[in-house]
Amino acid sequence: MTKRFRAPGRVNLIGEHTDYNDGFVMPAAIELETVATVGGSGWHSTDEPTGWTKYVEGVLKQLRQRGVAVPDVGLTFESTIPLGAGLSSSAALEVSAALAMLWAANGSMEKIEIAKACQQAEIETVGLGCGVMDQFASLHGVEGHAVMLDCRSLEHRLVPIPKNLALVIADTGVKHQLASSEYNARRADCEAAARKMGVSSLRDAATHGGDRRARHIVSENRRVLQFAEALAQEDRKAMGQLMAESHESLRVDYEVSCDELDAMVGAAQECVGLVGARMTGGGFGGSTINLVEAELASEFARQLAAGYRERTGIEARTYVTQAAAGAGPV
Ligand code: ADP
Ligand code: MG
C-alpha cells in the first residue's frame, strides 16, 4: 500500500524582504504542487538536479532531532512547480517529504512545528538564512485566501481573495547569480540599520531615519496592512497602487529588482484586466505576481508573454492560478 502527500508552492502577494525583519507578509498557496509517494526504496524525483536529496536529508535530520522515529523510507516526488522560479518548489519538497515521513513514523506534529523544522532544514542545507514564510504558506494555505502572517508572533489571519480575481504568475526565465549573496547582504544592511536606530529589528522602527533599506522595510510593512484592508473592501484601485508602490520601493530603495522584472511589470500595465503587478520573491530574476480579473486572465497572460518577448526577447512562462489549500494527504 502506498500513501501520498501533497504540498503546494506559494506566491507572495505583498510584503517582500519583511519576513527576516520580524514584519508582515501575505503569501497564498497556489495550485502547483509537489506530491510525495511513500513506497519502494531510495529517494526519486521526476526532476533530479544535483544536490536535490539534501533537502530531503535535511528534513529527515530535523524530524529525528525532534524525537520522531522516522524509519528508512522510500519516497518518490512528482511536481508541477517549476524549480527555482521563486514559487517555492523547495518548501513544497520539504513539506511533502515531512508529511510522508511523519506518516511512516506514525508520528504527528503541529503544522507550525513542521514549518519550522523544514525552514531549519533549508537553512542548514543551503546556507540561505531564509524566513519561515514559504514553509508556513505551503502548510497553512486555504483555498481562496491569502495568509497574512506576522513573522514575529507567527500568528496569522486569513484574508479572502475576491472570487473574480485570478493570480497570474509570470516567470521571467532568468535567475541572476548574485541573488543569494545580495540576499545575505540586505539582511546585514537591515541588522546594521536596526542597531543604529536602537531597535531589535526594523519591525520596531517608527521611521526610516534616512536609511533607504529601512525605508523599504518600514513602508512595506505598512503596505501589507493596507493591502489586507484593500482586499477585504475589494478596492481594486488601492490594491494596484500598493503593488506598484511595493515594486518601486524594491527597485529603488531595496535594489533587488532587475531589468527583466521591471520589463515584466512594465508590460503588465498594457494588458487587459490588470488590477496590480509587482515582482515577488527575493528578486534578481524569478517571477512577478499579477492580480487580474478572472474572466480575462488567460488573455492577460497571453498579452503579457507577448509584451515581455517584445521587450526582452525572452519566452516567459505564465501560470494562471487561484489560492489553494495547504499541504495534506492526497
Ligand atoms: P524555489 O524554491 O523558488 O523553486 P530554490 O532554489 O529555493 O527555488 O529551490 C529549488 C531547488 O529545490 C532545486 O534546485 C532542487 O534542488 C530542489 N527541488 C525542489 N523541488 C524538487 C523536486 N520536485 N524534485 C527534486 N528537487 C527539487
Ligand atoms: Mg526555495
Coordinates of C-alpha atoms and ligand atoms in Angstrom, one line a residue:
M1 CA 0.0 0.0 0.0
T2 CA 1.3 3.4 -0.8
K3 CA 0.4 6.7 0.7
R4 CA 0.6 10.1 -1.0
F5 CA 1.0 13.6 0.4
R6 CA 0.8 16.9 -1.5
A7 CA 2.4 20.3 -0.6
P8 CA 1.7 23.4 -2.7
G9 CA 4.1 26.1 -3.9
R10 CA 3.3 29.7 -2.9
V11 CA 3.3 33.2 -4.2
N12 CA 3.7 36.3 -2.1
L13 CA 1.1 38.9 -2.8
I14 CA 2.9 41.7 -0.9
G15 CA 5.4 42.0 2.0
E16 CA 8.8 41.4 0.4
H17 CA 12.0 41.0 2.5
T18 CA 10.0 41.8 5.6
D19 CA 10.0 38.3 7.0
Y20 CA 13.5 38.4 8.3
N21 CA 12.8 41.8 9.8
D22 CA 10.1 40.3 12.1
G23 CA 7.5 42.0 9.8
F24 CA 4.4 41.1 7.8
V25 CA 4.0 39.0 4.7
M26 CA 1.0 37.9 2.7
P27 CA 1.6 34.7 0.7
A28 CA -1.0 32.4 -0.8
A29 CA -0.6 28.7 -1.5
I30 CA -1.1 28.0 -5.3
E31 CA -2.5 25.2 -7.4
L32 CA 1.0 24.0 -8.5
E33 CA 2.2 21.3 -6.1
T34 CA 4.6 18.5 -5.2
V35 CA 3.3 15.0 -4.4
A36 CA 5.4 12.6 -2.3
T37 CA 4.5 8.9 -2.6
V38 CA 5.7 6.5 0.1
G39 CA 6.9 3.1 -1.0
G40 CA 9.8 1.2 -2.6
S41 CA 13.3 2.1 -1.6
G42 CA 15.5 5.2 -2.0
W43 CA 14.5 8.7 -3.0
H44 CA 13.5 9.6 -6.5
S45 CA 12.1 12.5 -8.4
T46 CA 10.9 13.2 -11.9
D47 CA 13.4 16.1 -11.8
E48 CA 16.7 15.4 -10.1
P49 CA 19.1 18.4 -10.2
T50 CA 22.5 17.9 -8.5
G51 CA 22.2 18.0 -4.7
W52 CA 18.4 17.8 -4.5
T53 CA 18.4 15.0 -1.9
K54 CA 20.0 17.3 0.6
Y55 CA 16.6 18.9 1.1
V56 CA 15.1 15.5 2.0
E57 CA 18.1 14.6 4.2
G58 CA 17.7 17.9 6.0
V59 CA 14.1 17.2 6.8
L60 CA 14.8 13.7 8.0
K61 CA 17.5 15.0 10.3
Q62 CA 15.3 17.8 11.7
L63 CA 12.4 15.3 12.4
R64 CA 14.7 12.8 14.1
Q65 CA 16.2 15.6 16.2
R66 CA 12.7 16.4 17.3
G67 CA 12.2 12.9 18.6
V68 CA 10.2 11.5 15.6
A69 CA 11.4 7.9 14.9
V70 CA 11.4 8.1 11.1
P71 CA 12.2 4.6 9.6
D72 CA 14.2 4.3 6.3
V73 CA 11.5 5.2 3.9
G74 CA 11.3 5.1 0.1
L75 CA 9.9 8.3 -1.4
T76 CA 9.0 9.4 -5.0
F77 CA 8.4 13.0 -5.7
E78 CA 6.4 14.4 -8.6
S79 CA 6.0 18.2 -9.0
T80 CA 4.2 20.7 -11.2
I81 CA 6.1 23.6 -9.7
P82 CA 8.9 25.0 -11.8
L83 CA 12.2 24.6 -9.8
G84 CA 14.0 27.8 -8.9
A85 CA 11.3 30.2 -10.3
G86 CA 10.5 31.8 -6.9
L87 CA 7.4 29.7 -6.4
S88 CA 9.0 27.7 -3.6
S89 CA 9.4 24.3 -5.0
S90 CA 12.0 23.8 -2.2
A91 CA 9.5 24.3 0.6
A92 CA 7.0 22.1 -1.2
L93 CA 9.6 19.4 -1.5
E94 CA 10.5 19.7 2.2
V95 CA 6.9 19.8 3.4
S96 CA 5.7 16.9 1.3
A97 CA 8.7 14.9 2.5
A98 CA 8.0 15.8 6.1
L99 CA 4.3 14.7 5.9
A100 CA 5.3 11.4 4.3
M101 CA 8.0 10.7 6.9
L102 CA 5.7 11.6 9.8
W103 CA 3.1 9.2 8.4
A104 CA 5.7 6.4 8.0
A105 CA 6.8 7.1 11.6
N106 CA 3.2 7.0 12.9
G107 CA 4.1 10.4 14.3
S108 CA 2.3 13.8 14.4
M109 CA 3.5 17.4 14.8
E110 CA 1.7 20.8 14.8
K111 CA 1.8 22.5 11.4
I112 CA 3.8 25.4 12.8
E113 CA 6.5 22.9 14.1
I114 CA 6.6 21.2 10.8
A115 CA 7.1 24.6 9.1
K116 CA 10.0 25.5 11.5
A117 CA 11.6 22.1 11.0
C118 CA 11.5 22.4 7.2
Q119 CA 12.8 26.0 7.4
Q120 CA 15.7 24.8 9.6
A121 CA 16.4 22.0 7.1
E122 CA 16.8 24.6 4.4
I123 CA 18.9 27.0 6.5
E124 CA 21.3 24.1 7.3
T125 CA 21.3 22.6 3.8
V126 CA 21.6 25.6 1.6
G127 CA 23.1 28.2 3.9
L128 CA 20.4 30.7 2.9
G129 CA 19.1 32.4 6.1
C130 CA 15.5 32.1 4.9
G131 CA 12.4 33.1 6.9
V132 CA 9.6 30.7 7.6
M133 CA 7.2 32.2 5.1
D134 CA 7.5 29.6 2.3
Q135 CA 7.0 26.6 4.5
F136 CA 4.3 28.3 6.5
A137 CA 2.3 29.2 3.4
S138 CA 2.6 25.6 2.0
L139 CA 1.2 24.2 5.2
H140 CA -1.4 26.9 6.2
G141 CA -2.8 27.9 2.8
V142 CA -6.6 27.9 2.5
E143 CA -8.5 27.8 -0.8
G144 CA -9.5 31.3 -2.0
H145 CA -7.5 33.0 0.8
A146 CA -4.2 34.8 1.3
V147 CA -2.4 34.1 4.5
M148 CA -1.3 37.3 6.3
L149 CA 1.5 36.3 8.7
D150 CA 3.1 38.2 11.5
C151 CA 6.7 36.9 11.3
R152 CA 7.4 37.8 14.9
S153 CA 4.4 36.2 16.8
L154 CA 3.8 33.7 13.9
E155 CA 0.1 34.5 14.3
H156 CA -1.8 34.5 11.0
R157 CA -5.0 35.8 9.6
L158 CA -6.8 34.5 6.5
V159 CA -7.8 37.2 4.0
P160 CA -10.3 36.2 1.4
I161 CA -9.3 37.0 -2.2
P162 CA -12.3 38.2 -4.2
K163 CA -13.5 35.2 -6.3
N164 CA -13.5 37.2 -9.6
L165 CA -9.7 37.8 -9.3
A166 CA -7.1 35.4 -10.5
L167 CA -3.4 35.2 -9.6
V168 CA -1.3 35.3 -12.8
I169 CA 2.4 34.4 -12.1
A170 CA 4.9 35.3 -14.8
D171 CA 8.4 33.7 -14.7
T172 CA 11.0 36.0 -16.2
G173 CA 13.1 32.9 -17.1
V174 CA 16.2 34.5 -15.6
K175 CA 17.9 34.0 -12.2
H176 CA 20.9 36.2 -11.7
Q177 CA 23.9 34.7 -9.8
L178 CA 24.1 37.5 -7.2
A179 CA 20.7 36.6 -5.8
S180 CA 21.9 34.7 -2.7
S181 CA 24.9 36.9 -1.9
E182 CA 22.8 40.1 -2.2
Y183 CA 20.1 38.5 -0.1
N184 CA 22.5 37.9 2.7
A185 CA 23.9 41.5 2.2
R186 CA 20.4 43.0 2.5
R187 CA 19.9 41.1 5.7
A188 CA 23.2 42.5 7.1
D189 CA 22.1 46.1 6.0
C190 CA 18.9 45.7 7.9
E191 CA 20.6 44.5 11.0
A192 CA 23.0 47.4 10.9
A193 CA 20.2 49.9 10.4
A194 CA 18.3 48.4 13.3
R195 CA 21.4 48.7 15.5
K196 CA 21.9 52.3 14.6
M197 CA 18.3 53.1 15.5
G198 CA 18.5 51.2 18.7
V199 CA 15.7 48.7 17.9
S200 CA 16.0 44.9 18.0
S201 CA 14.6 44.7 14.4
L202 CA 13.2 47.1 11.8
R203 CA 9.7 45.9 12.7
D204 CA 10.0 48.3 15.6
A205 CA 11.4 51.2 13.7
A206 CA 8.8 54.0 13.7
T207 CA 10.6 56.0 10.9
H208 CA 13.4 55.1 8.5
G209 CA 15.9 57.5 9.8
G210 CA 17.1 58.4 6.3
D211 CA 18.2 54.8 5.6
R212 CA 16.9 53.5 2.2
R213 CA 16.8 49.8 3.3
A214 CA 14.9 50.8 6.4
R215 CA 12.6 52.9 4.3
H216 CA 11.6 49.9 2.2
I217 CA 11.0 47.7 5.3
V218 CA 9.0 50.3 7.2
S219 CA 6.9 51.3 4.2
E220 CA 6.4 47.7 3.1
N221 CA 5.1 46.6 6.5
R222 CA 2.5 49.4 6.3
R223 CA 1.6 48.3 2.8
V224 CA 0.8 44.8 3.9
L225 CA -1.7 46.0 6.4
Q226 CA -3.2 48.4 3.9
F227 CA -3.4 45.7 1.3
A228 CA -5.3 43.4 3.7
E229 CA -7.9 46.2 4.0
A230 CA -8.0 46.8 0.3
L231 CA -8.6 43.1 -0.4
A232 CA -11.4 43.0 2.2
Q233 CA -13.0 46.1 0.6
E234 CA -12.4 44.7 -2.9
D235 CA -10.8 48.1 -3.6
R236 CA -9.0 47.4 -6.9
K237 CA -7.5 50.8 -7.2
A238 CA -5.9 50.6 -3.8
M239 CA -4.6 47.1 -4.5
G240 CA -3.0 48.2 -7.7
Q241 CA -1.5 51.3 -6.1
L242 CA 0.0 49.3 -3.2
M243 CA 1.5 46.7 -5.5
A244 CA 3.0 49.4 -7.7
E245 CA 4.5 51.2 -4.7
S246 CA 5.9 47.9 -3.4
H247 CA 7.7 47.2 -6.7
E248 CA 9.1 50.8 -6.8
S249 CA 10.3 50.5 -3.3
L250 CA 12.0 47.2 -4.0
R251 CA 13.5 48.6 -7.2
V252 CA 14.8 52.0 -5.9
D253 CA 15.3 51.7 -2.2
Y254 CA 16.0 48.0 -1.7
E255 CA 17.7 47.5 -5.0
V256 CA 16.7 43.9 -5.6
S257 CA 14.8 44.2 -8.9
C258 CA 16.4 43.7 -12.3
D259 CA 15.7 44.7 -15.9
E260 CA 13.7 41.6 -16.7
L261 CA 11.4 42.0 -13.6
D262 CA 10.9 45.7 -14.5
A263 CA 10.1 44.8 -18.1
M264 CA 7.5 42.2 -16.9
V265 CA 5.9 44.7 -14.6
G266 CA 6.0 47.4 -17.3
A267 CA 4.5 45.0 -19.9
A268 CA 1.6 44.2 -17.5
Q269 CA 0.4 47.8 -17.5
E270 CA -0.5 47.4 -21.1
C271 CA -2.5 44.2 -20.7
V272 CA -6.2 43.7 -20.4
G273 CA -7.7 43.0 -16.9
L274 CA -4.8 44.1 -14.8
V275 CA -5.5 45.1 -11.1
G276 CA -1.9 45.1 -9.9
A277 CA 1.6 43.8 -10.7
R278 CA 4.9 43.6 -8.8
M279 CA 8.0 41.4 -8.5
T280 CA 7.6 38.6 -6.0
G281 CA 10.2 36.6 -4.1
G282 CA 13.7 37.6 -3.3
G283 CA 14.4 39.4 -6.6
F284 CA 17.3 39.4 -9.2
G285 CA 15.0 37.4 -11.5
G286 CA 12.3 34.9 -10.7
S287 CA 8.6 35.8 -11.1
T288 CA 6.1 38.6 -10.9
I289 CA 2.7 38.4 -9.4
N290 CA -0.3 39.9 -11.2
L291 CA -3.8 40.3 -9.8
V292 CA -6.1 40.0 -12.7
E293 CA -9.8 40.0 -13.4
A294 CA -10.5 36.2 -13.5
E295 CA -12.5 36.2 -16.8
L296 CA -9.7 38.0 -18.6
A297 CA -6.8 36.0 -17.0
S298 CA -5.9 33.8 -19.9
E299 CA -6.0 36.7 -22.4
F300 CA -3.9 38.8 -19.9
A301 CA -1.3 36.0 -19.7
R302 CA -1.1 35.8 -23.5
Q303 CA -0.7 39.5 -23.9
L304 CA 1.9 39.7 -21.1
A305 CA 4.1 37.0 -22.6
A306 CA 3.9 38.8 -25.9
G307 CA 4.8 42.2 -24.4
Y308 CA 7.7 40.7 -22.4
R309 CA 9.0 38.9 -25.5
E310 CA 8.9 42.2 -27.4
R311 CA 10.9 44.0 -24.6
T312 CA 13.5 41.3 -23.8
G313 CA 13.4 38.6 -26.5
I314 CA 12.7 36.0 -23.7
E315 CA 9.9 33.5 -23.7
A316 CA 8.1 33.9 -20.4
R317 CA 6.2 31.0 -18.7
T318 CA 2.9 32.2 -17.2
Y319 CA 0.6 30.4 -14.7
V320 CA -3.0 31.3 -14.1
T321 CA -4.0 30.1 -10.7
Q322 CA -6.1 30.7 -7.6
A323 CA -5.2 30.5 -3.9
A324 CA -5.2 26.8 -3.0
A325 CA -5.4 24.6 0.1
G326 CA -2.4 23.8 2.2
A327 CA -0.5 20.6 2.4
G328 CA -2.1 17.2 3.4
P329 CA -2.8 13.7 2.3
V330 CA -3.9 13.2 -1.2
Ligands
ADP1 P1 12.3 27.7 -5.5 O1 12.1 27.2 -4.1 O2 11.9 29.2 -5.7 O3 11.7 26.9 -6.5 P2 15.0 27.1 -4.7 O4 16.4 27.4 -5.3 O5 14.8 27.5 -3.3 O6 13.9 27.7 -5.7 O7 14.8 25.5 -4.8 C1 15.0 24.8 -5.9 C2 15.7 23.5 -5.6 O8 15.0 22.7 -4.8 C3 16.0 22.7 -6.8 O9 17.2 23.0 -7.4 C4 16.1 21.3 -6.2 O10 17.4 21.0 -5.6 C5 15.1 21.3 -5.1 N1 13.8 20.8 -5.6 C6 12.6 21.4 -5.5 N2 11.6 20.6 -5.9 C7 12.1 19.5 -6.3 C8 11.6 18.3 -6.9 N3 10.3 18.1 -7.1 N4 12.5 17.3 -7.2 C9 13.8 17.4 -6.9 N5 14.3 18.5 -6.4 C10 13.5 19.6 -6.1
MG2 MG 13.0 28.0 -2.3

